[in-house]
Amino acid sequence: MKLLPAFYLQEDVVETSKALLGKILYSNINGQLSSGMITETEAYKAPEDRASHAFGGKRTKRTEVFFEKGGISYVYLCYGIHHLFNVITNKKNIPHAILIRAIEPIEGIKYMLERRNKIIVSPPLTCGPGSMSQAMGFTMAHNKIDLQGNEIWIEDNGILLSEKEIVKGPRIGVDYAGDYASMPWRFGIKDNKWISKPFK
DNA sequence: AAGAGGATGCCCT
DNA sequence: GGGCATCCTCTTC
């Protein structure tokens, strides 16, 4: 069954980011069902987190979605090319988000290969936030989608990894974020090869 | 109205 | 390991 609404309303986005590891992300887009196990996440903890688009509680058209109740998607375009898929968490008006950086393919691998224009099933297919989104078919049309619906959702398979099964490190590409650049808020499943970059 | 820069990935060397 | 593609958003003039 789907993760319940309460899952997305937990207060500590860092803990929720870890709890998403091992869960199953689904997309059912244009009649094409795909799924994969979430293997890598990053926590973005505004208002105090300078790396977040909602740093300081900043409200623009783009960041409005951060201030909705948790349990919806946030998709934005990065470098003019890549669609990055996030999950908004927490209570209304506390702008937390979790970036999904990689999955291990399970269902609909045929569709993933087509969307990525690839023939080999290996980590570059779904690892890295832009690649993952492309493989799953996520575009700007999938911003602000309710994760209780039937287009994009996360399945609760009962898996909750222990600290020993999780690796962590600084987030990717946030060097500008001052004190928050070095926060160990990137998480991965230990010894799983479906990750975007090695954890040191 | 214009310009800078970004939560990346690919291809080349 | 480095350069570059490519375009939206936000900031500032």
mmCIF file of C-alpha atoms (C1' of nucleotides) in Angstrom:
data_model
loop_
_atom_site.group_PDB
_atom_site.id
_atom_site.type_symbol
_atom_site.label_atom_id
_atom_site.label_comp_id
_atom_site.label_asym_id
_atom_site.label_seq_id
_atom_site.Cartn_x
_atom_site.Cartn_y
_atom_site.Cartn_z
ATOM 1 C CA MET A 1 0.000 0.000 0.000
ATOM 2 C CA LYS A 2 0.992 3.624 -0.419
ATOM 3 C CA LEU A 3 2.897 5.469 2.276
ATOM 4 C CA LEU A 4 0.249 7.106 4.422
ATOM 5 C CA PRO A 5 -0.165 10.898 4.532
ATOM 6 C CA ALA A 6 1.259 10.898 8.063
ATOM 7 C CA PHE A 7 4.611 9.654 6.751
ATOM 8 C CA TYR A 8 5.075 12.933 4.906
ATOM 9 C CA LEU A 9 4.188 15.045 7.919
ATOM 10 C CA GLN A 10 7.083 13.942 10.132
ATOM 11 C CA GLU A 11 8.961 16.884 11.569
ATOM 12 C CA ASP A 12 12.565 15.785 11.032
ATOM 13 C CA VAL A 13 13.271 15.825 7.302
ATOM 14 C CA VAL A 14 16.698 14.272 7.886
ATOM 15 C CA GLU A 15 15.104 11.230 9.496
ATOM 16 C CA THR A 16 12.422 11.077 6.830
ATOM 17 C CA SER A 17 15.119 11.139 4.124
ATOM 18 C CA LYS A 18 16.674 8.044 5.677
ATOM 19 C CA ALA A 19 13.275 6.386 6.048
ATOM 20 C CA LEU A 20 12.659 6.729 2.303
ATOM 21 C CA LEU A 21 15.647 4.507 1.509
ATOM 22 C CA GLY A 22 14.460 1.044 0.495
ATOM 23 C CA LYS A 23 10.916 2.192 -0.288
ATOM 24 C CA ILE A 24 9.498 1.818 -3.800
ATOM 25 C CA LEU A 25 8.904 4.822 -6.049
ATOM 26 C CA TYR A 26 6.243 4.383 -8.747
ATOM 27 C CA SER A 27 5.274 6.321 -11.826
ATOM 28 C CA ASN A 28 2.306 5.577 -14.032
ATOM 29 C CA ILE A 29 2.662 8.057 -16.860
ATOM 30 C CA ASN A 30 1.083 7.764 -20.309
ATOM 31 C CA GLY A 31 -0.004 4.259 -19.410
ATOM 32 C CA GLN A 32 3.552 3.205 -18.661
ATOM 33 C CA LEU A 33 4.125 1.775 -15.191
ATOM 34 C CA SER A 34 7.649 1.989 -13.786
ATOM 35 C CA SER A 35 9.058 1.453 -10.331
ATOM 36 C CA GLY A 36 12.337 1.314 -8.468
ATOM 37 C CA MET A 37 13.735 1.086 -4.972
ATOM 38 C CA ILE A 38 14.920 4.403 -3.591
ATOM 39 C CA THR A 39 18.669 4.087 -3.012
ATOM 40 C CA GLU A 40 19.846 7.680 -2.545
ATOM 41 C CA THR A 41 18.233 10.798 -1.048
ATOM 42 C CA GLU A 42 19.163 14.274 0.159
ATOM 43 C CA ALA A 43 17.447 16.337 2.858
ATOM 44 C CA TYR A 44 16.756 20.044 2.292
ATOM 45 C CA LYS A 45 15.827 21.757 5.496
ATOM 46 C CA ALA A 46 14.681 25.319 5.000
ATOM 47 C CA PRO A 47 14.225 27.883 6.357
ATOM 48 C CA GLU A 48 17.662 27.579 7.990
ATOM 49 C CA ASP A 49 19.262 25.529 5.172
ATOM 50 C CA ARG A 50 20.999 27.843 2.739
ATOM 51 C CA ALA A 51 21.146 25.114 0.080
ATOM 52 C CA SER A 52 17.358 25.017 -0.196
ATOM 53 C CA HIS A 53 15.411 27.054 -2.705
ATOM 54 C CA ALA A 54 13.199 28.049 0.228
ATOM 55 C CA PHE A 55 16.112 29.320 2.343
ATOM 56 C CA GLY A 56 14.978 31.946 4.786
ATOM 57 C CA GLY A 57 11.369 31.088 4.076
ATOM 58 C CA LYS A 58 11.663 32.690 0.660
ATOM 59 C CA ARG A 59 8.350 32.603 -1.193
ATOM 60 C CA THR A 60 8.232 32.918 -4.967
ATOM 61 C CA LYS A 61 6.055 31.296 -7.560
ATOM 62 C CA ARG A 62 8.536 28.442 -7.754
ATOM 63 C CA THR A 63 8.832 27.869 -4.010
ATOM 64 C CA GLU A 64 5.132 28.133 -3.153
ATOM 65 C CA VAL A 65 4.912 24.351 -3.272
ATOM 66 C CA PHE A 66 7.275 24.136 -0.275
ATOM 67 C CA PHE A 67 4.640 25.721 1.915
ATOM 68 C CA GLU A 68 1.907 23.247 1.108
ATOM 69 C CA LYS A 69 1.183 20.322 3.367
ATOM 70 C CA GLY A 70 3.705 17.462 2.966
ATOM 71 C CA GLY A 71 3.037 14.593 0.607
ATOM 72 C CA ILE A 72 3.324 16.284 -2.780
ATOM 73 C CA SER A 73 6.044 16.484 -5.420
ATOM 74 C CA TYR A 74 8.355 19.363 -6.253
ATOM 75 C CA VAL A 75 9.910 19.179 -9.722
ATOM 76 C CA TYR A 76 12.124 21.901 -11.144
ATOM 77 C CA LEU A 77 14.472 22.364 -14.064
ATOM 78 C CA CYS A 78 18.196 22.441 -13.314
ATOM 79 C CA TYR A 79 20.829 23.824 -15.691
ATOM 80 C CA GLY A 80 18.113 24.189 -18.285
ATOM 81 C CA ILE A 81 18.203 20.463 -18.972
ATOM 82 C CA HIS A 82 17.512 18.232 -16.007
ATOM 83 C CA HIS A 83 14.258 17.752 -14.139
ATOM 84 C CA LEU A 84 14.902 17.126 -10.444
ATOM 85 C CA PHE A 85 12.261 15.324 -8.421
ATOM 86 C CA ASN A 86 11.675 16.106 -4.751
ATOM 87 C CA VAL A 87 9.144 15.117 -2.128
ATOM 88 C CA ILE A 88 7.749 17.898 0.037
ATOM 89 C CA THR A 89 7.507 16.850 3.677
ATOM 90 C CA ASN A 90 6.458 18.290 6.999
ATOM 91 C CA LYS A 91 3.576 20.370 8.166
ATOM 92 C CA LYS A 92 2.181 23.328 6.320
ATOM 93 C CA ASN A 93 4.507 26.332 6.231
ATOM 94 C CA ILE A 94 7.656 24.450 7.241
ATOM 95 C CA PRO A 95 9.473 24.187 3.886
ATOM 96 C CA HIS A 96 11.221 20.808 3.934
ATOM 97 C CA ALA A 97 12.012 18.715 0.870
ATOM 98 C CA ILE A 98 13.753 15.465 -0.016
ATOM 99 C CA LEU A 99 15.585 15.120 -3.333
ATOM 100 C CA ILE A 100 15.427 11.606 -4.780
ATOM 101 C CA ARG A 101 18.856 11.093 -6.368
ATOM 102 C CA ALA A 102 18.797 7.442 -7.452
ATOM 103 C CA ILE A 103 16.687 4.307 -7.649
ATOM 104 C CA GLU A 104 17.308 0.639 -8.415
ATOM 105 C CA PRO A 105 15.001 -0.322 -11.303
ATOM 106 C CA ILE A 106 12.309 -2.927 -10.629
ATOM 107 C CA GLU A 107 9.328 -2.648 -12.999
ATOM 108 C CA GLY A 108 8.921 -1.050 -16.405
ATOM 109 C CA ILE A 109 12.632 -1.240 -17.196
ATOM 110 C CA LYS A 110 11.710 -1.315 -20.879
ATOM 111 C CA TYR A 111 10.167 2.168 -20.542
ATOM 112 C CA MET A 112 13.172 3.455 -18.609
ATOM 113 C CA LEU A 113 15.524 2.335 -21.365
ATOM 114 C CA GLU A 114 13.337 4.024 -23.982
ATOM 115 C CA ARG A 115 13.102 7.312 -22.100
ATOM 116 C CA ARG A 116 16.840 7.342 -21.454
ATOM 117 C CA ASN A 117 17.703 6.163 -24.968
ATOM 118 C CA LYS A 118 19.847 3.387 -23.565
ATOM 119 C CA ILE A 119 20.183 -0.358 -24.136
ATOM 120 C CA ILE A 120 22.130 -1.413 -21.039
ATOM 121 C CA VAL A 121 20.613 -1.786 -17.575
ATOM 122 C CA SER A 122 23.307 -0.309 -15.332
ATOM 123 C CA PRO A 123 23.530 2.559 -12.804
ATOM 124 C CA PRO A 124 23.693 5.420 -15.337
ATOM 125 C CA LEU A 125 20.115 4.449 -16.268
ATOM 126 C CA THR A 126 18.593 5.698 -13.015
ATOM 127 C CA CYS A 127 21.388 7.181 -10.859
ATOM 128 C CA GLY A 128 21.767 10.919 -10.480
ATOM 129 C CA PRO A 129 18.658 13.064 -9.957
ATOM 130 C CA GLY A 130 18.339 14.118 -13.597
ATOM 131 C CA SER A 131 18.771 10.579 -14.878
ATOM 132 C CA MET A 132 16.330 9.153 -12.372
ATOM 133 C CA SER A 133 13.672 11.678 -13.379
ATOM 134 C CA GLN A 134 14.165 11.018 -17.074
ATOM 135 C CA ALA A 135 13.980 7.260 -16.559
ATOM 136 C CA MET A 136 10.728 7.600 -14.598
ATOM 137 C CA GLY A 137 9.226 10.075 -17.069
ATOM 138 C CA PHE A 138 9.092 13.047 -14.692
ATOM 139 C CA THR A 139 8.814 16.518 -16.223
ATOM 140 C CA MET A 140 7.560 19.934 -15.134
ATOM 141 C CA ALA A 141 4.076 18.542 -15.680
ATOM 142 C CA HIS A 142 4.639 16.537 -12.508
ATOM 143 C CA ASN A 143 5.250 19.417 -10.140
ATOM 144 C CA LYS A 144 2.873 19.592 -7.181
ATOM 145 C CA ILE A 145 1.437 16.101 -7.675
ATOM 146 C CA ASP A 146 -0.355 14.519 -4.724
ATOM 147 C CA LEU A 147 1.498 11.332 -3.817
ATOM 148 C CA GLN A 148 -1.749 9.691 -2.701
ATOM 149 C CA GLY A 149 -2.859 9.689 -6.351
ATOM 150 C CA ASN A 150 -2.288 7.208 -9.163
ATOM 151 C CA GLU A 151 0.335 8.973 -11.267
ATOM 152 C CA ILE A 152 3.280 9.158 -8.859
ATOM 153 C CA TRP A 153 3.421 7.513 -5.447
ATOM 154 C CA ILE A 154 5.697 5.715 -3.006
ATOM 155 C CA GLU A 155 4.871 2.242 -1.803
ATOM 156 C CA ASP A 156 5.359 1.191 1.800
ATOM 157 C CA ASN A 157 7.021 -2.209 1.662
ATOM 158 C CA GLY A 158 7.698 -2.238 5.390
ATOM 159 C CA ILE A 159 11.437 -1.790 4.927
ATOM 160 C CA LEU A 160 13.143 0.541 7.380
ATOM 161 C CA LEU A 161 16.920 0.457 7.230
ATOM 162 C CA SER A 162 19.046 0.594 10.363
ATOM 163 C CA GLU A 163 21.833 3.152 10.788
ATOM 164 C CA LYS A 164 24.379 0.442 9.950
ATOM 165 C CA GLU A 165 22.774 -0.117 6.566
ATOM 166 C CA ILE A 166 22.912 3.575 5.629
ATOM 167 C CA VAL A 167 25.878 5.576 4.352
ATOM 168 C CA LYS A 168 25.929 9.372 4.498
ATOM 169 C CA GLY A 169 27.947 12.346 3.296
ATOM 170 C CA PRO A 170 27.761 15.983 2.239
ATOM 171 C CA ARG A 171 25.200 16.872 -0.396
ATOM 172 C CA ILE A 172 26.223 17.269 -4.039
ATOM 173 C CA GLY A 173 26.646 20.657 -5.672
ATOM 174 C CA VAL A 174 25.835 22.909 -2.713
ATOM 175 C CA ASP A 175 29.295 24.364 -2.054
ATOM 176 C CA TYR A 176 27.833 27.851 -1.950
ATOM 177 C CA ALA A 177 25.680 27.055 1.081
ATOM 178 C CA GLY A 178 28.055 28.220 3.810
ATOM 179 C CA ASP A 179 27.825 26.249 7.049
ATOM 180 C CA TYR A 180 25.190 24.028 5.515
ATOM 181 C CA ALA A 181 27.378 22.925 2.596
ATOM 182 C CA SER A 182 29.082 20.330 4.774
ATOM 183 C CA MET A 183 26.000 18.946 6.484
ATOM 184 C CA PRO A 184 25.937 15.125 6.031
ATOM 185 C CA TRP A 185 22.447 15.105 4.609
ATOM 186 C CA ARG A 186 23.027 12.869 1.615
ATOM 187 C CA PHE A 187 22.038 9.284 2.315
ATOM 188 C CA GLY A 188 22.482 5.988 0.491
ATOM 189 C CA ILE A 189 21.938 2.289 0.969
ATOM 190 C CA LYS A 190 25.231 0.740 2.027
ATOM 191 C CA ASP A 191 26.879 -1.538 -0.546
ATOM 192 C CA ASN A 192 24.194 -0.820 -3.137
ATOM 193 C CA LYS A 193 25.696 -0.002 -6.527
ATOM 194 C CA TRP A 194 22.700 2.063 -7.671
ATOM 195 C CA ILE A 195 24.002 5.416 -6.440
ATOM 196 C CA SER A 196 25.141 8.518 -8.314
ATOM 197 C CA LYS A 197 28.553 8.971 -6.699
ATOM 198 C CA PRO A 198 30.600 7.070 -4.122
ATOM 199 C CA PHE A 199 30.236 7.975 -0.471
ATOM 200 C CA LYS A 200 33.676 8.616 1.050
ATOM 201 C "C1'" DA B 1 14.518 44.513 -19.845
ATOM 202 C "C1'" DA B 2 18.585 42.059 -19.148
ATOM 203 C "C1'" DG B 3 21.920 39.086 -17.088
ATOM 204 C "C1'" DA B 4 23.828 35.742 -13.888
ATOM 205 C "C1'" DG B 5 23.908 31.341 -12.253
ATOM 206 C "C1'" DG B 6 22.273 26.841 -10.945
ATOM 207 C "C1'" DA B 7 20.515 20.480 -5.864
ATOM 208 C "C1'" DT B 8 23.667 17.886 -13.660
ATOM 209 C "C1'" DG B 9 25.191 14.666 -17.032
ATOM 210 C "C1'" DC B 10 27.621 13.577 -21.132
ATOM 211 C "C1'" DC B 11 31.385 13.402 -24.057
ATOM 212 C "C1'" DC B 12 36.036 14.111 -24.778
ATOM 213 C "C1'" DT B 13 40.902 13.674 -23.545
ATOM 214 C "C1'" DG C 1 39.245 15.461 -14.892
ATOM 215 C "C1'" DG C 2 37.464 19.348 -17.602
ATOM 216 C "C1'" DG C 3 34.369 21.715 -20.696
ATOM 217 C "C1'" DC C 4 29.977 22.501 -22.236
ATOM 218 C "C1'" DA C 5 25.010 22.219 -23.366
ATOM 219 C "C1'" DT C 6 20.768 24.882 -22.407
ATOM 220 C "C1'" DC C 7 16.852 27.590 -20.203
ATOM 221 C "C1'" DC C 8 14.196 28.913 -16.274
ATOM 222 C "C1'" DT C 9 14.017 31.769 -12.215
ATOM 223 C "C1'" DC C 10 15.231 35.433 -9.591
ATOM 224 C "C1'" DT C 11 17.518 39.791 -8.914
ATOM 225 C "C1'" DT C 12 18.722 44.132 -10.199
ATOM 226 C "C1'" DC C 13 18.892 48.048 -13.155
#
